[in-house]
Amino acid sequence: MSILTQVEGGVATLTLNRPDRLNAVTEAMLDEIALTLRGWSVDPAVRCVVLAGAGRGFCAGYDLSGEGKETRAEPMRADEAAARMSIHAEIPLLLHRMPKPTIACLRGPVAGSGLVMAAACDLRIASRTVKFKLAFASAGRCGDPGGSYLLTRLLGAARAREMFLLDEPMLGDEALASRLVNRLVEDEALEGECAALAAKLASGPTAAFAAMKRNLNAAGVIALEESMAQEAAANAQISLLSHDANEAALAFMERRTPNFLGH
């Protein structure tokens, strides 16, 4: 199977599973990923999503070898290719916008499509073996949908342009300094660090997390006044109507750990 999935304790993990190809993605694989994330985004049993890769790398990007590509009598037209890519563009949109936290668990090569997926997640935890590279210029391509938007917001315009145009690798320490990754850990500690963070988020107030993501995604895109109005409306609704806000107040008074239900 080209992807592996598991849902346990509110944490849904999707593992790219082509370790012999450094988890390079195919069209069929991207279809599977999109379908899985679409389901998880609306599944109340899923409270946090983790994206990982099997073996020594996260994802080497799109598989240009042609393996797994459907055989066609005629070349695909540009409009067909654009329509096909719009389906795959749903992946970073879902990771970025779904109303629950998303974590990319990264080691080894993180390139092309893999880097765009990682950039779409809320948190990126990497081992010191990580090596980021867009690789679009090397492949004579301009990049996957979402890459320019997400990396510009993460790195700033100048650094994002450098990554796209010069196509030079970025290693762990530089990625941490550039804030491309949130945490950098030893390779043997990677799974444990990601699991601990995912468990923490899955046990948290996921309704509040959903509102936080909407507010954060809007920040810098809408005007300050509109952003503040959106935050005020969301905070009022969460504070007055959600179980989790009431539970947090009660747990504080009773000096115990709150039991968040996600609504």
mmCIF file of C-alpha atoms in Angstrom:
data_model
loop_
_atom_site.group_PDB
_atom_site.id
_atom_site.type_symbol
_atom_site.label_atom_id
_atom_site.label_comp_id
_atom_site.label_asym_id
_atom_site.label_seq_id
_atom_site.Cartn_x
_atom_site.Cartn_y
_atom_site.Cartn_z
ATOM 1 C CA MET A 1 0.000 0.000 0.000
ATOM 2 C CA SER A 2 1.360 3.417 -0.949
ATOM 3 C CA ILE A 3 -0.099 5.049 2.161
ATOM 4 C CA LEU A 4 -0.741 3.678 5.635
ATOM 5 C CA THR A 5 -3.389 5.122 7.948
ATOM 6 C CA GLN A 6 -4.122 4.760 11.631
ATOM 7 C CA VAL A 7 -6.560 6.472 13.990
ATOM 8 C CA GLU A 8 -5.945 5.984 17.701
ATOM 9 C CA GLY A 9 -6.751 8.166 20.693
ATOM 10 C CA GLY A 10 -8.027 10.967 18.474
ATOM 11 C CA VAL A 11 -4.764 11.079 16.496
ATOM 12 C CA ALA A 12 -4.962 10.181 12.798
ATOM 13 C CA THR A 13 -1.624 9.315 11.188
ATOM 14 C CA LEU A 14 -1.072 9.136 7.439
ATOM 15 C CA THR A 15 2.255 7.582 6.473
ATOM 16 C CA LEU A 16 3.601 7.855 2.933
ATOM 17 C CA ASN A 17 4.700 4.298 2.228
ATOM 18 C CA ARG A 18 7.083 4.005 -0.717
ATOM 19 C CA PRO A 19 10.374 3.895 1.200
ATOM 20 C CA ASP A 20 12.230 2.352 -1.757
ATOM 21 C CA ARG A 21 11.433 5.561 -3.700
ATOM 22 C CA LEU A 22 11.916 7.889 -0.697
ATOM 23 C CA ASN A 23 8.108 8.140 -0.656
ATOM 24 C CA ALA A 24 7.967 9.993 -3.971
ATOM 25 C CA VAL A 25 4.288 10.492 -4.743
ATOM 26 C CA THR A 26 2.341 9.307 -7.789
ATOM 27 C CA GLU A 27 -0.993 10.559 -9.099
ATOM 28 C CA ALA A 28 -2.801 7.551 -7.631
ATOM 29 C CA MET A 29 -1.089 8.132 -4.291
ATOM 30 C CA LEU A 30 -2.111 11.804 -4.267
ATOM 31 C CA ASP A 31 -5.706 10.735 -4.954
ATOM 32 C CA GLU A 32 -5.558 8.439 -1.905
ATOM 33 C CA ILE A 33 -4.097 11.172 0.295
ATOM 34 C CA ALA A 34 -6.763 13.682 -0.756
ATOM 35 C CA LEU A 35 -9.565 11.174 -0.140
ATOM 36 C CA THR A 36 -8.205 10.258 3.302
ATOM 37 C CA LEU A 37 -7.713 13.863 4.443
ATOM 38 C CA ARG A 38 -11.152 14.828 3.146
ATOM 39 C CA GLY A 39 -12.709 12.174 5.369
ATOM 40 C CA TRP A 40 -10.614 13.011 8.421
ATOM 41 C CA SER A 41 -11.392 16.721 8.134
ATOM 42 C CA VAL A 42 -15.052 16.062 8.992
ATOM 43 C CA ASP A 43 -14.635 13.014 11.264
ATOM 44 C CA PRO A 44 -15.320 13.989 14.908
ATOM 45 C CA ALA A 45 -13.227 11.028 16.078
ATOM 46 C CA VAL A 46 -10.148 12.678 14.529
ATOM 47 C CA ARG A 47 -8.828 15.503 16.699
ATOM 48 C CA CYS A 48 -5.289 15.837 15.304
ATOM 49 C CA VAL A 49 -3.647 14.725 12.034
ATOM 50 C CA VAL A 50 -0.020 13.629 11.644
ATOM 51 C CA LEU A 51 1.693 13.308 8.258
ATOM 52 C CA ALA A 52 4.802 11.091 8.168
ATOM 53 C CA GLY A 53 6.991 9.100 5.794
ATOM 54 C CA ALA A 54 8.171 5.500 5.995
ATOM 55 C CA GLY A 55 11.889 4.781 6.018
ATOM 56 C CA ARG A 56 14.704 7.310 5.889
ATOM 57 C CA GLY A 57 12.899 10.153 4.134
ATOM 58 C CA PHE A 58 9.620 12.022 4.332
ATOM 59 C CA CYS A 59 8.975 12.579 0.624
ATOM 60 C CA ALA A 60 11.296 13.127 -2.356
ATOM 61 C CA GLY A 61 8.555 14.948 -4.271
ATOM 62 C CA TYR A 62 6.616 13.815 -7.327
ATOM 63 C CA ASP A 63 7.805 10.587 -8.934
ATOM 64 C CA LEU A 64 9.058 11.666 -12.372
ATOM 65 C CA SER A 65 9.986 8.107 -13.362
ATOM 66 C CA GLY A 66 6.477 7.489 -14.661
ATOM 67 C CA GLU A 67 5.924 4.582 -12.269
ATOM 68 C CA GLY A 68 2.263 4.371 -11.312
ATOM 69 C CA LYS A 69 1.167 6.739 -14.073
ATOM 70 C CA GLU A 70 -1.776 5.647 -16.214
ATOM 71 C CA THR A 71 -1.035 4.769 -19.848
ATOM 72 C CA ARG A 72 -2.744 7.058 -22.364
ATOM 73 C CA ALA A 73 -3.074 6.798 -26.123
ATOM 74 C CA GLU A 74 -2.563 10.568 -26.442
ATOM 75 C CA PRO A 75 -0.671 13.082 -24.302
ATOM 76 C CA MET A 76 -2.718 14.854 -21.626
ATOM 77 C CA ARG A 77 -3.927 18.310 -22.680
ATOM 78 C CA ALA A 78 -2.987 21.339 -20.580
ATOM 79 C CA ASP A 79 -6.576 21.871 -19.409
ATOM 80 C CA GLU A 80 -6.825 18.207 -18.373
ATOM 81 C CA ALA A 81 -3.560 18.481 -16.456
ATOM 82 C CA ALA A 82 -4.767 21.652 -14.701
ATOM 83 C CA ALA A 83 -8.027 19.953 -13.694
ATOM 84 C CA ARG A 84 -6.083 16.957 -12.405
ATOM 85 C CA MET A 85 -3.753 19.207 -10.425
ATOM 86 C CA SER A 86 -6.713 21.015 -8.854
ATOM 87 C CA ILE A 87 -7.681 17.725 -7.205
ATOM 88 C CA HIS A 88 -4.185 17.333 -5.787
ATOM 89 C CA ALA A 89 -4.213 20.997 -4.703
ATOM 90 C CA GLU A 90 -6.919 19.978 -2.250
ATOM 91 C CA ILE A 91 -4.239 18.285 -0.118
ATOM 92 C CA PRO A 92 -2.443 21.440 1.094
ATOM 93 C CA LEU A 93 -5.804 23.210 1.377
ATOM 94 C CA LEU A 94 -7.145 20.479 3.660
ATOM 95 C CA LEU A 95 -3.999 20.383 5.806
ATOM 96 C CA HIS A 96 -3.972 24.172 6.116
ATOM 97 C CA ARG A 97 -7.689 24.746 6.679
ATOM 98 C CA MET A 98 -9.155 21.634 8.308
ATOM 99 C CA PRO A 99 -10.613 22.499 11.745
ATOM 100 C CA LYS A 100 -8.061 20.449 13.666
ATOM 101 C CA PRO A 101 -4.286 20.698 14.181
ATOM 102 C CA THR A 102 -1.959 19.104 11.632
ATOM 103 C CA ILE A 103 1.652 18.023 12.232
ATOM 104 C CA ALA A 104 4.326 17.089 9.682
ATOM 105 C CA CYS A 105 6.849 14.581 11.092
ATOM 106 C CA LEU A 106 9.954 15.054 8.933
ATOM 107 C CA ARG A 107 13.254 13.280 8.358
ATOM 108 C CA GLY A 108 15.616 12.939 5.412
ATOM 109 C CA PRO A 109 14.577 14.379 2.034
ATOM 110 C CA VAL A 110 11.583 16.740 2.060
ATOM 111 C CA ALA A 111 11.291 17.921 -1.538
ATOM 112 C CA GLY A 112 8.821 19.274 -4.071
ATOM 113 C CA SER A 113 5.293 18.048 -3.391
ATOM 114 C CA GLY A 114 6.461 16.746 -0.010
ATOM 115 C CA LEU A 115 7.712 20.178 1.010
ATOM 116 C CA VAL A 116 4.421 21.798 -0.040
ATOM 117 C CA MET A 117 2.452 19.284 2.063
ATOM 118 C CA ALA A 118 4.738 19.882 5.034
ATOM 119 C CA ALA A 119 4.442 23.665 4.651
ATOM 120 C CA ALA A 120 0.645 23.354 4.735
ATOM 121 C CA CYS A 121 0.691 21.740 8.191
ATOM 122 C CA ASP A 122 0.328 23.768 11.373
ATOM 123 C CA LEU A 123 3.503 22.378 12.924
ATOM 124 C CA ARG A 124 6.645 20.865 11.400
ATOM 125 C CA ILE A 125 8.817 18.694 13.626
ATOM 126 C CA ALA A 126 12.069 17.543 12.015
ATOM 127 C CA SER A 127 15.022 15.335 12.790
ATOM 128 C CA ARG A 128 18.567 16.546 12.212
ATOM 129 C CA THR A 129 18.728 14.372 9.089
ATOM 130 C CA VAL A 130 16.166 16.578 7.332
ATOM 131 C CA LYS A 131 17.016 18.135 3.966
ATOM 132 C CA PHE A 132 14.560 20.536 2.351
ATOM 133 C CA LYS A 133 14.699 21.223 -1.378
ATOM 134 C CA LEU A 134 11.957 22.472 -3.658
ATOM 135 C CA ALA A 135 13.465 20.771 -6.760
ATOM 136 C CA PHE A 136 10.940 22.408 -9.101
ATOM 137 C CA ALA A 137 13.580 24.345 -11.051
ATOM 138 C CA SER A 138 15.655 21.172 -11.400
ATOM 139 C CA ALA A 139 12.604 19.453 -12.895
ATOM 140 C CA GLY A 140 11.800 22.374 -15.197
ATOM 141 C CA ARG A 141 8.535 23.070 -13.351
ATOM 142 C CA CYS A 142 7.197 26.150 -11.584
ATOM 143 C CA GLY A 143 5.854 24.382 -8.513
ATOM 144 C CA ASP A 144 2.839 22.692 -6.949
ATOM 145 C CA PRO A 145 -0.271 24.732 -6.092
ATOM 146 C CA GLY A 146 0.063 26.332 -2.673
ATOM 147 C CA GLY A 147 3.852 26.260 -2.520
ATOM 148 C CA SER A 148 4.531 29.903 -3.333
ATOM 149 C CA TYR A 149 1.757 31.114 -0.999
ATOM 150 C CA LEU A 150 2.661 28.910 1.956
ATOM 151 C CA LEU A 151 6.439 29.302 1.776
ATOM 152 C CA THR A 152 6.219 33.071 1.329
ATOM 153 C CA ARG A 153 4.129 33.264 4.493
ATOM 154 C CA LEU A 154 6.471 30.951 6.408
ATOM 155 C CA LEU A 155 9.853 32.264 5.241
ATOM 156 C CA GLY A 156 9.190 35.748 3.878
ATOM 157 C CA ALA A 157 9.285 36.820 0.247
ATOM 158 C CA ALA A 158 13.069 37.024 -0.182
ATOM 159 C CA ARG A 159 13.863 33.592 1.292
ATOM 160 C CA ALA A 160 10.972 31.913 -0.555
ATOM 161 C CA ARG A 161 12.161 33.338 -3.898
ATOM 162 C CA GLU A 162 15.660 32.101 -3.135
ATOM 163 C CA MET A 163 14.382 28.576 -2.502
ATOM 164 C CA PHE A 164 12.326 28.547 -5.703
ATOM 165 C CA LEU A 165 14.816 30.179 -8.068
ATOM 166 C CA LEU A 166 18.179 28.909 -6.810
ATOM 167 C CA ASP A 167 16.845 25.503 -5.756
ATOM 168 C CA GLU A 168 19.490 25.075 -3.068
ATOM 169 C CA PRO A 169 18.975 22.671 -0.153
ATOM 170 C CA MET A 170 18.149 23.834 3.361
ATOM 171 C CA LEU A 171 19.360 21.658 6.225
ATOM 172 C CA GLY A 172 18.015 21.310 9.747
ATOM 173 C CA ASP A 173 19.738 24.124 11.647
ATOM 174 C CA GLU A 174 19.013 26.643 8.889
ATOM 175 C CA ALA A 175 15.407 25.455 8.660
ATOM 176 C CA LEU A 176 15.007 25.975 12.406
ATOM 177 C CA ALA A 177 16.569 29.440 12.240
ATOM 178 C CA SER A 178 14.321 30.314 9.283
ATOM 179 C CA ARG A 179 11.272 29.036 11.195
ATOM 180 C CA LEU A 180 10.478 26.512 8.481
ATOM 181 C CA VAL A 181 10.460 23.931 11.272
ATOM 182 C CA ASN A 182 9.140 24.435 14.789
ATOM 183 C CA ARG A 183 11.378 21.903 16.507
ATOM 184 C CA LEU A 184 14.535 20.047 15.546
ATOM 185 C CA VAL A 185 15.302 16.799 17.381
ATOM 186 C CA GLU A 186 17.682 13.877 17.149
ATOM 187 C CA ASP A 187 16.551 11.292 14.624
ATOM 188 C CA GLU A 188 15.772 8.613 17.188
ATOM 189 C CA ALA A 189 13.556 11.059 19.122
ATOM 190 C CA LEU A 190 11.426 12.167 16.153
ATOM 191 C CA GLU A 191 8.486 9.750 16.425
ATOM 192 C CA GLY A 192 8.266 10.219 20.201
ATOM 193 C CA GLU A 193 8.274 14.014 19.921
ATOM 194 C CA CYS A 194 5.565 13.982 17.236
ATOM 195 C CA ALA A 195 3.468 11.467 19.167
ATOM 196 C CA ALA A 196 3.661 13.530 22.364
ATOM 197 C CA LEU A 197 2.622 16.729 20.587
ATOM 198 C CA ALA A 198 -0.194 14.971 18.731
ATOM 199 C CA ALA A 199 -1.534 13.452 21.961
ATOM 200 C CA LYS A 200 -1.415 16.862 23.642
ATOM 201 C CA LEU A 201 -3.330 18.502 20.804
ATOM 202 C CA ALA A 202 -5.845 15.642 20.513
ATOM 203 C CA SER A 203 -6.702 16.004 24.205
ATOM 204 C CA GLY A 204 -7.067 19.769 23.889
ATOM 205 C CA PRO A 205 -10.029 22.059 23.135
ATOM 206 C CA THR A 206 -10.378 21.230 19.466
ATOM 207 C CA ALA A 207 -13.321 23.602 18.900
ATOM 208 C CA ALA A 208 -11.086 26.422 20.101
ATOM 209 C CA PHE A 209 -8.238 25.116 17.928
ATOM 210 C CA ALA A 210 -10.542 25.254 14.895
ATOM 211 C CA ALA A 211 -11.364 28.907 15.615
ATOM 212 C CA MET A 212 -7.673 29.658 16.192
ATOM 213 C CA LYS A 213 -6.802 28.209 12.783
ATOM 214 C CA ARG A 214 -9.476 30.285 11.056
ATOM 215 C CA ASN A 215 -8.197 33.422 12.778
ATOM 216 C CA LEU A 216 -4.535 32.674 12.060
ATOM 217 C CA ASN A 217 -5.193 31.819 8.425
ATOM 218 C CA ALA A 218 -7.040 35.117 7.981
ATOM 219 C CA ALA A 219 -4.331 37.177 9.700
ATOM 220 C CA GLY A 220 -2.327 39.182 7.195
ATOM 221 C CA VAL A 221 -4.919 38.570 4.470
ATOM 222 C CA ILE A 222 -7.799 40.651 5.810
ATOM 223 C CA ALA A 223 -7.721 44.119 7.400
ATOM 224 C CA LEU A 224 -6.983 44.482 11.117
ATOM 225 C CA GLU A 225 -10.521 45.623 11.919
ATOM 226 C CA GLU A 226 -12.029 42.651 10.096
ATOM 227 C CA SER A 227 -9.596 40.286 11.794
ATOM 228 C CA MET A 228 -10.503 41.666 15.226
ATOM 229 C CA ALA A 229 -14.220 41.363 14.491
ATOM 230 C CA GLN A 230 -13.738 37.743 13.406
ATOM 231 C CA GLU A 231 -11.753 36.969 16.568
ATOM 232 C CA ALA A 232 -14.348 38.639 18.798
ATOM 233 C CA ALA A 233 -17.233 36.719 17.224
ATOM 234 C CA ALA A 234 -15.400 33.398 17.460
ATOM 235 C CA ASN A 235 -14.281 34.019 21.042
ATOM 236 C CA ALA A 236 -17.795 34.984 22.139
ATOM 237 C CA GLN A 237 -19.279 31.850 20.612
ATOM 238 C CA ILE A 238 -16.616 29.570 22.077
ATOM 239 C CA SER A 239 -16.723 31.223 25.512
ATOM 240 C CA LEU A 240 -20.511 31.209 25.833
ATOM 241 C CA LEU A 241 -21.564 28.064 24.010
ATOM 242 C CA SER A 242 -18.800 25.479 24.076
ATOM 243 C CA HIS A 243 -18.522 22.652 26.547
ATOM 244 C CA ASP A 244 -14.749 22.992 26.601
ATOM 245 C CA ALA A 245 -14.692 26.610 27.786
ATOM 246 C CA ASN A 246 -17.109 25.801 30.620
ATOM 247 C CA GLU A 247 -15.142 22.661 31.445
ATOM 248 C CA ALA A 248 -11.882 24.632 31.603
ATOM 249 C CA ALA A 249 -13.384 27.101 34.075
ATOM 250 C CA LEU A 250 -14.843 24.320 36.211
ATOM 251 C CA ALA A 251 -11.590 22.346 36.183
ATOM 252 C CA PHE A 252 -9.689 25.466 37.259
ATOM 253 C CA MET A 253 -12.020 25.946 40.210
ATOM 254 C CA GLU A 254 -11.783 22.275 41.137
ATOM 255 C CA ARG A 255 -7.999 22.190 40.613
ATOM 256 C CA ARG A 256 -8.043 19.283 38.158
ATOM 257 C CA THR A 257 -7.126 18.619 34.555
ATOM 258 C CA PRO A 258 -9.959 19.567 32.180
ATOM 259 C CA ASN A 259 -11.636 16.894 30.074
ATOM 260 C CA PHE A 260 -12.036 18.559 26.678
ATOM 261 C CA LEU A 261 -14.582 16.988 24.317
ATOM 262 C CA GLY A 262 -13.924 19.154 21.287
ATOM 263 C CA HIS A 263 -17.205 21.052 21.240
#
